[in-house]
Tab-separated table of C-alpha atoms and ligand atoms in Angstrom:
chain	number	residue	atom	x	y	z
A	1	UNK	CA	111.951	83.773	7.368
A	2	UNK	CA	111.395	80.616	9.274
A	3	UNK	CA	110.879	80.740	12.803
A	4	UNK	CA	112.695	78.287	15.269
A	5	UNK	CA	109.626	75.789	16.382
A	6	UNK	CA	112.058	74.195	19.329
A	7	UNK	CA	113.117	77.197	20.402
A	8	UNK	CA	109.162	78.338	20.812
A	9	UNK	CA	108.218	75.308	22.682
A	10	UNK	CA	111.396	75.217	24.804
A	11	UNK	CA	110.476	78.686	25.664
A	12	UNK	CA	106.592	78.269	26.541
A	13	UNK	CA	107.550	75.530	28.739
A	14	UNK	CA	109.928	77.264	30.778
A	15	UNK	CA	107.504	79.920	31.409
A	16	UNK	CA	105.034	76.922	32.280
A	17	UNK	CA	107.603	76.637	35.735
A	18	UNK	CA	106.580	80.297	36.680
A	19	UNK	CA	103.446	79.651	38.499
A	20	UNK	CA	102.715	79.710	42.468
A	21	UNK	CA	100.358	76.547	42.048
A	22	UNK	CA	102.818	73.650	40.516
A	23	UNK	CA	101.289	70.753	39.533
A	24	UNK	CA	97.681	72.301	39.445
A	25	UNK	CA	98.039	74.868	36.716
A	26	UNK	CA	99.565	77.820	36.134
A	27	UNK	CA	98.774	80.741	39.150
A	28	UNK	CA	100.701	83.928	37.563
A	29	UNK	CA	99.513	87.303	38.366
A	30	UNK	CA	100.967	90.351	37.707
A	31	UNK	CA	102.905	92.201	39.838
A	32	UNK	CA	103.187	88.758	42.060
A	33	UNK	CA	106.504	87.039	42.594
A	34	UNK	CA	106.022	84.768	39.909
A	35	UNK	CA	105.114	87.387	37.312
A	36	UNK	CA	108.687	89.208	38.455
A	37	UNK	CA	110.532	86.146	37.368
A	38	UNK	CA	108.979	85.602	33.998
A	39	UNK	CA	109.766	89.695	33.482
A	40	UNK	CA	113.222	89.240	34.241
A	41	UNK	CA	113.294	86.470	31.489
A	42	UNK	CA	112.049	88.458	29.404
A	43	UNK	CA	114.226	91.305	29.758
A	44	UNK	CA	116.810	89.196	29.736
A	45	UNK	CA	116.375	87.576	26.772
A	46	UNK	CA	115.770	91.048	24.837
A	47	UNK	CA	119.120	92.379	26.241
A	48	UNK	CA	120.984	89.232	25.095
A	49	UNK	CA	120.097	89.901	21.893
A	50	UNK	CA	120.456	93.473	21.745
A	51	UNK	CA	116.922	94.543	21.822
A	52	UNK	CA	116.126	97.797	23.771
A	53	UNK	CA	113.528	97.149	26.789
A	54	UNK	CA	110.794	100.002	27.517
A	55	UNK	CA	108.470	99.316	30.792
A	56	UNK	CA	105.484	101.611	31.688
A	57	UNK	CA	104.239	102.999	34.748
A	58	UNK	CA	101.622	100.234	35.516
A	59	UNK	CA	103.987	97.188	33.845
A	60	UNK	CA	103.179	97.026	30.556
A	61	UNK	CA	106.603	96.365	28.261
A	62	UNK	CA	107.202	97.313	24.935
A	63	UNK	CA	110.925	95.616	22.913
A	64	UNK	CA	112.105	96.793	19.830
A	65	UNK	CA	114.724	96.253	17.329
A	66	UNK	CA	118.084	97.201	17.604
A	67	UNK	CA	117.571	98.711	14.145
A	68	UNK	CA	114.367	100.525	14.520
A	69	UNK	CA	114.306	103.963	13.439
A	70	UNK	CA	112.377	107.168	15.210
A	71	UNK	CA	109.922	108.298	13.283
A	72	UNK	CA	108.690	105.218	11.263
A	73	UNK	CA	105.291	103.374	11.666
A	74	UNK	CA	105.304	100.504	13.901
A	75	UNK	CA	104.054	96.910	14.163
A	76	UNK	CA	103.078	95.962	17.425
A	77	UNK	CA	102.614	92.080	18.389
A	78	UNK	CA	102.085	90.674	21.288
A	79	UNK	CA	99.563	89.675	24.392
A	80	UNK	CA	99.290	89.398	27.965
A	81	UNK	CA	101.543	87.268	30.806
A	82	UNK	CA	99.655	87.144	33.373
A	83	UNK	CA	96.851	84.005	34.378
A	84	UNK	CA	93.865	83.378	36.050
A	85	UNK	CA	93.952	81.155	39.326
A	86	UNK	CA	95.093	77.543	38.220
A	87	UNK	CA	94.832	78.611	34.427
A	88	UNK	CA	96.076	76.881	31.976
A	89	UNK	CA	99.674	77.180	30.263
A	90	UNK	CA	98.768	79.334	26.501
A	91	UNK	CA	96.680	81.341	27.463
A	92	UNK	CA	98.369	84.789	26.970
A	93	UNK	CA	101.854	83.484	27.373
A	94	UNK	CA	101.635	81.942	23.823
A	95	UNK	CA	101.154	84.953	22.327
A	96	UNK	CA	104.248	86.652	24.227
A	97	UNK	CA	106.075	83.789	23.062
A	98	UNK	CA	104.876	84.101	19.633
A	99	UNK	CA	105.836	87.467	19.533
A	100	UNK	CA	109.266	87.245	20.815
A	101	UNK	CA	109.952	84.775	18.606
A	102	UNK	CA	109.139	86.873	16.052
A	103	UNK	CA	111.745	89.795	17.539
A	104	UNK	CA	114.676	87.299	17.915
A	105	UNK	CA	114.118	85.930	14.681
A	106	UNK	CA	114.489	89.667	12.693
A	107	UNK	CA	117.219	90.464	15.247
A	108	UNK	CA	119.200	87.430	14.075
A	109	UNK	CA	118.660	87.472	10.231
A	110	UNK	CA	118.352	91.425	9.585
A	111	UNK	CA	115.219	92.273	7.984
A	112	UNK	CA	115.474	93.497	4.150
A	113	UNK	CA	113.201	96.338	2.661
A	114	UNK	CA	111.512	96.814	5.689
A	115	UNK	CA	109.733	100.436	5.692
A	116	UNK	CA	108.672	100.435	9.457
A	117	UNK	CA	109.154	99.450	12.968
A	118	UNK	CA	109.105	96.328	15.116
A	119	UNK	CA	107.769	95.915	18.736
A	120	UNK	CA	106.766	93.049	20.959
A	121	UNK	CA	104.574	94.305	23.202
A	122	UNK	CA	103.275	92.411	26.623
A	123	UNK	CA	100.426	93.537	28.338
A	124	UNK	CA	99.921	93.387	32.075
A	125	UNK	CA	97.221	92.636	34.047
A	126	UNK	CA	94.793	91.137	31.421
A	127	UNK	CA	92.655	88.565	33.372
A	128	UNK	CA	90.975	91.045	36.183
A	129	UNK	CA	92.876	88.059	38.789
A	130	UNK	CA	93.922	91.365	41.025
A	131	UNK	CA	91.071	93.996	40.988
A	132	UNK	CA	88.665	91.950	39.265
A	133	UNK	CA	88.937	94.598	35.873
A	134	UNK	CA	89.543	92.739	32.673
A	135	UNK	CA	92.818	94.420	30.181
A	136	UNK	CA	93.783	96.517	32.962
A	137	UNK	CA	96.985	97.184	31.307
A	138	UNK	CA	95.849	97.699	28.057
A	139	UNK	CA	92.859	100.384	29.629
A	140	UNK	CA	95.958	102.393	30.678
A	141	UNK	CA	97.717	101.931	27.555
A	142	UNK	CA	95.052	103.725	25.133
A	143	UNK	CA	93.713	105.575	28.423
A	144	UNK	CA	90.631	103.866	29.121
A	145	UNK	CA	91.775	103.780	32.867
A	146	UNK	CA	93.440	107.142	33.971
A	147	UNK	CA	94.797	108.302	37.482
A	148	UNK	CA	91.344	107.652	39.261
A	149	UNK	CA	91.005	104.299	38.727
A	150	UNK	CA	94.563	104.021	40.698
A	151	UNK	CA	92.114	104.277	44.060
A	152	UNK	CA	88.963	103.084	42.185
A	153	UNK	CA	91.066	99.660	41.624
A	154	UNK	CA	90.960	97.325	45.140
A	155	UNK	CA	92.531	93.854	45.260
A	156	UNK	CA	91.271	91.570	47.893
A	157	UNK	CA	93.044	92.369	50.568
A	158	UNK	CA	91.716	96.202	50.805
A	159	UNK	CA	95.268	97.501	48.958
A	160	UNK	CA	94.733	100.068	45.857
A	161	UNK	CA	96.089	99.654	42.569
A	162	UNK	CA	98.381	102.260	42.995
A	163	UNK	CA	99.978	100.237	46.407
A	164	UNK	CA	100.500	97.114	44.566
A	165	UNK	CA	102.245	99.011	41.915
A	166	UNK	CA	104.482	100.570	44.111
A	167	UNK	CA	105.234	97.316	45.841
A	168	UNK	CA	106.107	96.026	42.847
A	169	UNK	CA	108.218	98.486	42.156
A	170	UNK	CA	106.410	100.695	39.805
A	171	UNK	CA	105.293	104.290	39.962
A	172	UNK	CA	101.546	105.019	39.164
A	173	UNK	CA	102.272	108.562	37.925
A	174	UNK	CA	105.557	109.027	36.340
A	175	UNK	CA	107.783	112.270	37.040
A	176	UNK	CA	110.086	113.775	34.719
A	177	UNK	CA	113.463	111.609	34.084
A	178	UNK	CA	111.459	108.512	35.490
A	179	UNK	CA	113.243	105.412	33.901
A	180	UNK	CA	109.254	104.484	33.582
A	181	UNK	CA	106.861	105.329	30.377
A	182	UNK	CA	104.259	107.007	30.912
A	183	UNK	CA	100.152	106.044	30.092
A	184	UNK	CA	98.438	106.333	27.864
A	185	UNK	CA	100.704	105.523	25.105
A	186	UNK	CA	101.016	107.842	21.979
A	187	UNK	CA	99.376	105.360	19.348
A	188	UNK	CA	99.150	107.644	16.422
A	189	UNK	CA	102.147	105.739	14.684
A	190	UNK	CA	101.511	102.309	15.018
A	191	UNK	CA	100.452	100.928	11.455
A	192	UNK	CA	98.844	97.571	12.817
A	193	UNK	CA	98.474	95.527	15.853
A	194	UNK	CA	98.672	91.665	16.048
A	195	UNK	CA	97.538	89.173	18.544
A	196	UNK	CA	98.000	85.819	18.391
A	197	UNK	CA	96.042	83.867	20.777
A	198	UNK	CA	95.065	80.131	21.422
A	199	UNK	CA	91.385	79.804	20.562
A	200	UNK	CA	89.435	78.699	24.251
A	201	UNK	CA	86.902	77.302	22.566
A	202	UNK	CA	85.979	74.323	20.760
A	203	UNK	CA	85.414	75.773	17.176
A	204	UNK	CA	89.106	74.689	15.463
A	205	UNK	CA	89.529	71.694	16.905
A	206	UNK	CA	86.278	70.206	15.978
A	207	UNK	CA	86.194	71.370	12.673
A	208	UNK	CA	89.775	69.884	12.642
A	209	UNK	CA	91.142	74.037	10.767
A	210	UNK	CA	94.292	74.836	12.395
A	211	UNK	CA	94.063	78.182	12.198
A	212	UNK	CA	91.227	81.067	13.057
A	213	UNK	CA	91.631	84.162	11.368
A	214	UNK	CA	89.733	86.884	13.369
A	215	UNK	CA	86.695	89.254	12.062
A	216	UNK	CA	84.832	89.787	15.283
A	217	UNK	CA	84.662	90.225	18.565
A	218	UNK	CA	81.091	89.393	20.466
A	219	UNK	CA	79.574	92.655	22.097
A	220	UNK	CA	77.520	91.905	25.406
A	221	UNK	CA	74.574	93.843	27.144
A	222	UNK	CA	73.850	93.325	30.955
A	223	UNK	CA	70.773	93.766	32.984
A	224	UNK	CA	70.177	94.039	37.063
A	225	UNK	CA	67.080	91.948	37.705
A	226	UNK	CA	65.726	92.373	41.013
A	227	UNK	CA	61.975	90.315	41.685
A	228	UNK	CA	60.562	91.197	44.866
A	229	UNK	CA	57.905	88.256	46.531
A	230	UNK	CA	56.306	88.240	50.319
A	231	UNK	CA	58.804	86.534	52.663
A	232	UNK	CA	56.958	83.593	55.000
A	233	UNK	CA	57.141	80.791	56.937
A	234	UNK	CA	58.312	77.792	54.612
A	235	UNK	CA	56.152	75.311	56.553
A	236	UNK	CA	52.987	77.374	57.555
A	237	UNK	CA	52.275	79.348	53.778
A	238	UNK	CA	50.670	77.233	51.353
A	239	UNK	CA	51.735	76.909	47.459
A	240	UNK	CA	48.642	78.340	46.532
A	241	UNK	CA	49.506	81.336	49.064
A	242	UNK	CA	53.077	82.120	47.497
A	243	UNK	CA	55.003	85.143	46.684
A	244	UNK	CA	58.061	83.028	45.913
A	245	UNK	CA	60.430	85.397	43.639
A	246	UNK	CA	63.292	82.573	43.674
A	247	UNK	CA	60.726	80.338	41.433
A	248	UNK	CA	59.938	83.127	39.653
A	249	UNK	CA	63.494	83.618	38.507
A	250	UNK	CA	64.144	80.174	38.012
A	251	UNK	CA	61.221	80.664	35.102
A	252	UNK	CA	62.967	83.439	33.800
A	253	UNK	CA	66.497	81.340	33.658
A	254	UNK	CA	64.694	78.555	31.582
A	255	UNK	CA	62.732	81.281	29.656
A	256	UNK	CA	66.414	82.864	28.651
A	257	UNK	CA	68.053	79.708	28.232
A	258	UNK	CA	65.704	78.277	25.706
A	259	UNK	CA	64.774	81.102	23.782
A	260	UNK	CA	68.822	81.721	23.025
A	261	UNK	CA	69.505	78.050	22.680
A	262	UNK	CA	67.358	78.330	19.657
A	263	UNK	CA	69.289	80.736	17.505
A	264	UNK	CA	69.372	80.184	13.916
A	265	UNK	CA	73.157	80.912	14.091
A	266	UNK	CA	74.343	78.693	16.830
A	267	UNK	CA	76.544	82.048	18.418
A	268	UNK	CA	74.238	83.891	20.732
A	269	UNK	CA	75.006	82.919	24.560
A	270	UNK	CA	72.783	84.090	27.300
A	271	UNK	CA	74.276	83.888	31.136
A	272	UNK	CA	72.802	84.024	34.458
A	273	UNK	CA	76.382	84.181	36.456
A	274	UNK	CA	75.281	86.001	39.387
A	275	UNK	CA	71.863	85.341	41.861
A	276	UNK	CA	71.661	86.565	45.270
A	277	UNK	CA	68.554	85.180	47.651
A	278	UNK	CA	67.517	86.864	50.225
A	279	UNK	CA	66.936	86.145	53.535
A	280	UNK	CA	68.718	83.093	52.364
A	281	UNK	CA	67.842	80.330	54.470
A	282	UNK	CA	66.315	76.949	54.133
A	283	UNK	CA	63.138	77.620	56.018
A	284	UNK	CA	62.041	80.909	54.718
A	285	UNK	CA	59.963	81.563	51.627
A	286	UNK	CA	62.678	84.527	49.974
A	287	UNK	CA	61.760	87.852	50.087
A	288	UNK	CA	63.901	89.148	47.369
A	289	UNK	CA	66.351	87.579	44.544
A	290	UNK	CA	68.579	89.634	42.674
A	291	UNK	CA	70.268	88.162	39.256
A	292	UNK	CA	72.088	89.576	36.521
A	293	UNK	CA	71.360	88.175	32.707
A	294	UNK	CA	74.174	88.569	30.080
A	295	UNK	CA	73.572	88.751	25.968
A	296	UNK	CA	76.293	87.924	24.088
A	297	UNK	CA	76.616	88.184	20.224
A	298	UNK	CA	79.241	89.331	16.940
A	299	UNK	CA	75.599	91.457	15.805
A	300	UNK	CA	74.294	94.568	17.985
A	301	UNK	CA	70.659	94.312	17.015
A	302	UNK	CA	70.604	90.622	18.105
A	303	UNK	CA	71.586	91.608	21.762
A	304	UNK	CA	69.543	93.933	21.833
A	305	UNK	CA	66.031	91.899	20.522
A	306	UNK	CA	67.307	88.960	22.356
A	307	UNK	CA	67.531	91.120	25.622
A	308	UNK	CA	63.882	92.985	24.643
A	309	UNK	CA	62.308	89.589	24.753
A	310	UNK	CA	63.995	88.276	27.793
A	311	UNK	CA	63.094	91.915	29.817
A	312	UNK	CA	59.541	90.885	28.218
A	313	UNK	CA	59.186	87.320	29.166
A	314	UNK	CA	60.496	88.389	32.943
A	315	UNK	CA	57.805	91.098	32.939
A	316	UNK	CA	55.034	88.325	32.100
A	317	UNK	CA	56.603	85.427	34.351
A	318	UNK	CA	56.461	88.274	37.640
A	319	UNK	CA	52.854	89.566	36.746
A	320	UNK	CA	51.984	85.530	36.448
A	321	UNK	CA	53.249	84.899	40.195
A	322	UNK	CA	52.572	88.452	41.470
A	323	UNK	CA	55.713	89.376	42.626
A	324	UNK	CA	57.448	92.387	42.027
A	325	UNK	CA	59.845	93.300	39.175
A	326	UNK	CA	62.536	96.332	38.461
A	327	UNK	CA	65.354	95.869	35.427
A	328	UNK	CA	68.214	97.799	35.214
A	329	UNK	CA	70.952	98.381	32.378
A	330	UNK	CA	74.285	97.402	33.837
A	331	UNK	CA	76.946	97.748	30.792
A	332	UNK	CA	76.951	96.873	27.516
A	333	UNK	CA	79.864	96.696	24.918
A	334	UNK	CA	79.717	97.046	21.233
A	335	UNK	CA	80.692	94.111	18.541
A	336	UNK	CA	83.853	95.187	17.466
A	337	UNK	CA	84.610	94.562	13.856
A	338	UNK	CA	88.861	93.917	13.041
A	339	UNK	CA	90.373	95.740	10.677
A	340	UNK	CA	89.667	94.580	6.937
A	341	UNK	CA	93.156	94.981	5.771
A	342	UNK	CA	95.486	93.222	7.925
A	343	UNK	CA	92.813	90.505	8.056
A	344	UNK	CA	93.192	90.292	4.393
A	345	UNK	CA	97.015	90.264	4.751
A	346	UNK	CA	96.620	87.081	7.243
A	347	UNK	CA	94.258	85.626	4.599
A	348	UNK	CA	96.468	85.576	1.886
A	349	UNK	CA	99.414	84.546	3.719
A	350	UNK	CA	97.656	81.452	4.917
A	351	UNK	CA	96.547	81.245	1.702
A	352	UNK	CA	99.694	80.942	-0.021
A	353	UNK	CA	101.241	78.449	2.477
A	354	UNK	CA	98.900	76.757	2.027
A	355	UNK	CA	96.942	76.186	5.153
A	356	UNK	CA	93.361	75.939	5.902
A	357	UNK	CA	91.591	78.630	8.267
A	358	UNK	CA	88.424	79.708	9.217
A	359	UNK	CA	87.310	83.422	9.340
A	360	UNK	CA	85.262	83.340	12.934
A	361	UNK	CA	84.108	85.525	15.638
A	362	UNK	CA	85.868	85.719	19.444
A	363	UNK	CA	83.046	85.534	22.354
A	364	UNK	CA	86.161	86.228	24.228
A	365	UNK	CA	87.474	90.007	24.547
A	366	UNK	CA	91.464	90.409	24.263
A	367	UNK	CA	93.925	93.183	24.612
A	368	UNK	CA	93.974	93.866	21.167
A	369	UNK	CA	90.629	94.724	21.281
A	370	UNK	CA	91.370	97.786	22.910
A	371	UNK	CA	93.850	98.935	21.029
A	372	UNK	CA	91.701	98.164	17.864
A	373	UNK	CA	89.241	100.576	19.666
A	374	UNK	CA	91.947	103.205	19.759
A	375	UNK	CA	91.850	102.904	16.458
A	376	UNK	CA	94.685	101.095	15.437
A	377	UNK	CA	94.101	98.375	12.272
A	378	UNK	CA	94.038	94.990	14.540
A	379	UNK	CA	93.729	91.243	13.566
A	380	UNK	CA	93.626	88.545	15.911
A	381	UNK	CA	95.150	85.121	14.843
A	382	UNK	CA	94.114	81.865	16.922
A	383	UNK	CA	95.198	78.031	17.170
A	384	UNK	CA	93.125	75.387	18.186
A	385	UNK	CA	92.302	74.487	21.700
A	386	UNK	CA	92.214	70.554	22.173
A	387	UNK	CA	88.738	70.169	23.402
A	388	UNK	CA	87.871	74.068	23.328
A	389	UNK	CA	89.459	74.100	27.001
A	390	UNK	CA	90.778	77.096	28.506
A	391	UNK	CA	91.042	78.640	32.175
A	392	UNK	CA	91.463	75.315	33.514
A	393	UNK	CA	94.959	73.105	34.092
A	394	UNK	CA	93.939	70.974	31.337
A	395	UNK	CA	94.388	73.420	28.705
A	396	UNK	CA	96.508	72.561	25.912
A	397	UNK	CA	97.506	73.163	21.788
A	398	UNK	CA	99.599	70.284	19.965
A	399	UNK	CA	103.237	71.266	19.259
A	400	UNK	CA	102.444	71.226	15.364
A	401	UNK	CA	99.974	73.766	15.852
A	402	UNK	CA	101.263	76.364	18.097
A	403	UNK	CA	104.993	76.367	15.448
A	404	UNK	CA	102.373	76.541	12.671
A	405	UNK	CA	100.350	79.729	14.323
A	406	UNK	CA	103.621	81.172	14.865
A	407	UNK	CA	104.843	80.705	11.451
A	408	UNK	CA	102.018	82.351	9.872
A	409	UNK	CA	102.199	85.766	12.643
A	410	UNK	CA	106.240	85.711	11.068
A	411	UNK	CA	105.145	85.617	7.970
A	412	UNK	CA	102.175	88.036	8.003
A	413	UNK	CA	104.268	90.287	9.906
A	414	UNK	CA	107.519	90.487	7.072
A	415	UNK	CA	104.366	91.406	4.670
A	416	UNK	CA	103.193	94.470	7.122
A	417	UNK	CA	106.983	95.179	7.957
A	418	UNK	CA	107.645	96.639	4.179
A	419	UNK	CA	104.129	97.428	3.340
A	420	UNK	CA	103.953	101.065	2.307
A	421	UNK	CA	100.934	103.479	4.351
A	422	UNK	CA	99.070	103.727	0.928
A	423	UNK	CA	99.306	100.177	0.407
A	424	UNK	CA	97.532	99.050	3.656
B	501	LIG	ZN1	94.204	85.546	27.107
C-alpha cells in the first residue's frame, strides 16, 4: 500500500507551527499549551477518520482501527511529541507522523488478510524537558515509574508531577469509570513494536544509506568522582606546594578522553558532563572537585574494562598529586539487543524494494526501548540526519528520505499485520 508522501510532509510541517519559540526551533513540552494543540490535532484527525482515541492517565495516547478486533495481537507504532528547548522539528514528531500515516492509510484502503491489530501509539514526556527523567511516559506505560514517582517527579518551578498532570487536565491515579486508561499498560498482546526515528547522528548521511535498520541500543555506566586537595591562597602557595584536585581532574579528563578515543571500533564515547569546584573562586587553590564520567557502548564488557581502567588511571593520577580520591557507582544501563525477527522482517522488506540500509547501533535511548525491555519484539527504523544534527534548530531530513522511511514502516508493518504468532 503506498503511503501519501505530501500528505506526510504537509503534516510534519504543520506540527513544526506548534512550538512556544518560533523562529528559533521547536519548544514543545508536554502537558504545555503547545503540546495541547498538537493533541487536539491529533485527536482530531483520528476522529475524522473514524479511528477510536484512548488517552492514559499521565498522556500517553493509543489510536486504533475502526476494524480492530478484541482479542487479537497488536502492532504498535509510534514515538514521542514532545521536544527539548529549541529542538529541532523530527525529532519524535516524525515518528508520530510516520505512524499516523500509517493508520490513515489502512483506514482508507481496508487492510486484506490481516490476522491482528493496529495502533499508533504517542508517547508523552520523552525528553526529561519537565522533571529532567528521560521516557517518562513510556516508564509509566510498562511500569517502570509507579504512583511514587508522582511526588518523586519535580519540574522547575517546585510543582510535582502529579500537579502538572492535573493542570493539564489529567488524573495521576485513575478511578473506576474514569474516561482515562490506566498505567501500566497490559502488554501481554502486543506482537511487535515499531519506532521510526530520524537518526541524530552523522552515521547515514555520511555513508550516503538512507536507511538504518536497528540491532542495538548503547548501554552506559556512571561513576561519582569526588578528588579532595588542600584549599590555599592562590598567590601565597607555591606549585611545588599544591594540593590542586581541579588539575588533578583535568588529568583524569585527558586520561579518559584519549584512552576511549582510541577504540578499535570507533563506538565507545566517554563523557565528563558534570564538574563542580569548590570553593569556586578565582583566587583560591580548590579544595574539592566533584565530576561524573560516563561509558557508553552496544558491548557490556567494554563499559565495564573501559570504566576499570579509567577508575585505575584516576587512582594513579590522585596518588601522583596527593590529593584525595573516592568513586562511586551512579547507574548503569544494559546494551539492549532488538528483537531478531522483526529486524529480519525490516531487512527483507528493504531488501526487496530495493533500498540500501545499514544494520547499526543507537547511542541514543528511545521509547521503544522500554517497551522492548517489557519484553515486547521491537525494531527501531531511522533516516538520515543531514549533518548528524539533532537537538538543535538546525535539524533537518530531505523530503525524499523521510516519504522513503515511511514507506518502508508501511510496508514492514502490512508484513507483521498478517503474520501468524508461529511465523514470527
Ligand atoms: Zn526522540
Amino acid at each position: 500500500m503506498m503511503i501519501d508522501g505530501k500528505r506526510l510532509l504537509l503534516n510534519l510541517a504543520a506540527f513544526r507551527r506548534f512550538s512556544d519559540t518560533p523562529g528559533s526551533g521547536v519548544t514543545r513540552f508536554s502537558y504545555g499549551s503547545q503540546d495541547a494543540k498538537a493533541r487536539r490535532s491529533i485527536i482530531n484527525r483520528a476522529k475524522r477518520i473514524g479511528c477510536p482515541v484512548r488517552i492514559d492517565a499521565v498522556g500517553n495516547i493509543r489510536i486504533g482501527l475502526p476494524s480492530n478486533q478484541p482479542g487479537r495481537p497488536a502492532i504498535f507504532c509510534g514515538s514521542h511529541i514532545d521536544t527539548v528547548r529549541n529542538g529541532g522539528w523530527l525529532d519524535g514528531i516524525y515518528g508520530v507522523c510516520s505512524a499516523l500515516e500509517v493508520l490513515e492509510t489502512l483506514a482508507e484502503r481496508g487492510r486484506k488478510k490481516a490476522t491482528r491489530n493496529f495502533e499508533t501509539v504517542i508517547f508523552a514526556e520523552e525528553e526529561g524537558s519537565n522533571f529532567g527523567s528521560t521516557m517518562t511516559g513510556s516508564k509509566f506505560i510498562t511500569g517502570k515509574y509507579g504512583n511514587e514517582d508522582l511526588e518523586r517527579l519535580t519540574a522547575d518551578n517546585g510543582k510535582t508531577m502529579r500537579q502538572v498532570l492535573q493542570e493539564a487536565g489529567l488524573e495521576p491515579e485513575t478511578t473506576a469509570g474514569s474516561q482515562l486508561d490506566p498505567v501500566p499498560w497490559d502488554l501481554s498482546n502486543v506482537a511487535a513494536m515499531l519506532e521510526l526515528h530520524i537518526e541524530q547522528g552523522p552515521v547515514l548521511d555520511r555513508a550516503g544509506i538512507p536507511i538504518g535498520i536497528v540491532d542495538s541500543i548503547f548501554g552506559m555506566r556512571v561513576v561519582e568522582v569526588v578528588l579532595t586537595g588542600v584549599g590555599n591562597h592562590a598567590g601565597a602557595t607555591p606549585m611545588s606546594e599544591r594540593h590542586d584536585p581541579l588539575s588533578a581532574a583535568a588529568e583524569c579528563i585527558l586520561a579518559a578522553e584519549s584512552m576511549v578515543a582510541a577504540d578499535p571500533n570507533k563506538r565507545a564515547v566517554v563523557t565528563v558532563g558534570k564538574l563542580e569546584v569548590q570553593p569556586n573562586c578565582s583566587n583560591v587553590i580548590p579544595e574539592t572537585v566533584r565530576f561524573s564520567i560516563e561509558v557508553r557502548d552496544s558491548n557490556n564488557e567494554k563499559i565495564n574494562r573501559y570504566m576499570s581502567e579509567i577508575i585505575h588511571d584516576i587512582r594513579e593520577i590522585a596518588l601522583n598529586r596527593d590529593v584525595n580520591c573516592q568513586i562511586h557507582e551512579h547507574s548503569s544501563s544494559k546494551p539492549l539487543h532488538l528483537d531478531d525477527g522483526v529486524r529480519e522482517v525490516i531487512r527483507q522488506t528493504a531488501e526487496s524494494s530495493g533500498i540500501s540500509y545499514r544494520v547499526m547501533d543507537s547511542g541514543a535511548v528511545h521509547d521503544a526501548c522500554m517497551i522492548a525491555e517489557a519484553s515486547v519484539p521491537t525494531g527501531m527504523i531511522f533516516v538520515p540526519s543531514i549533518d548528524g544534527r539533532s537537538h538543535v534548530p538546525e535539524e533537518d531530513t530531505k523530503g525524499e528520505d523521510l516519504i522513503r522511511g515511511t514507506q518502508l514502516l508501511m510496508d514492514v508493518i502490512e508484513t507483521l499485520l498478517t503474520q501468524t504468532e508461529e511465523e514470527q
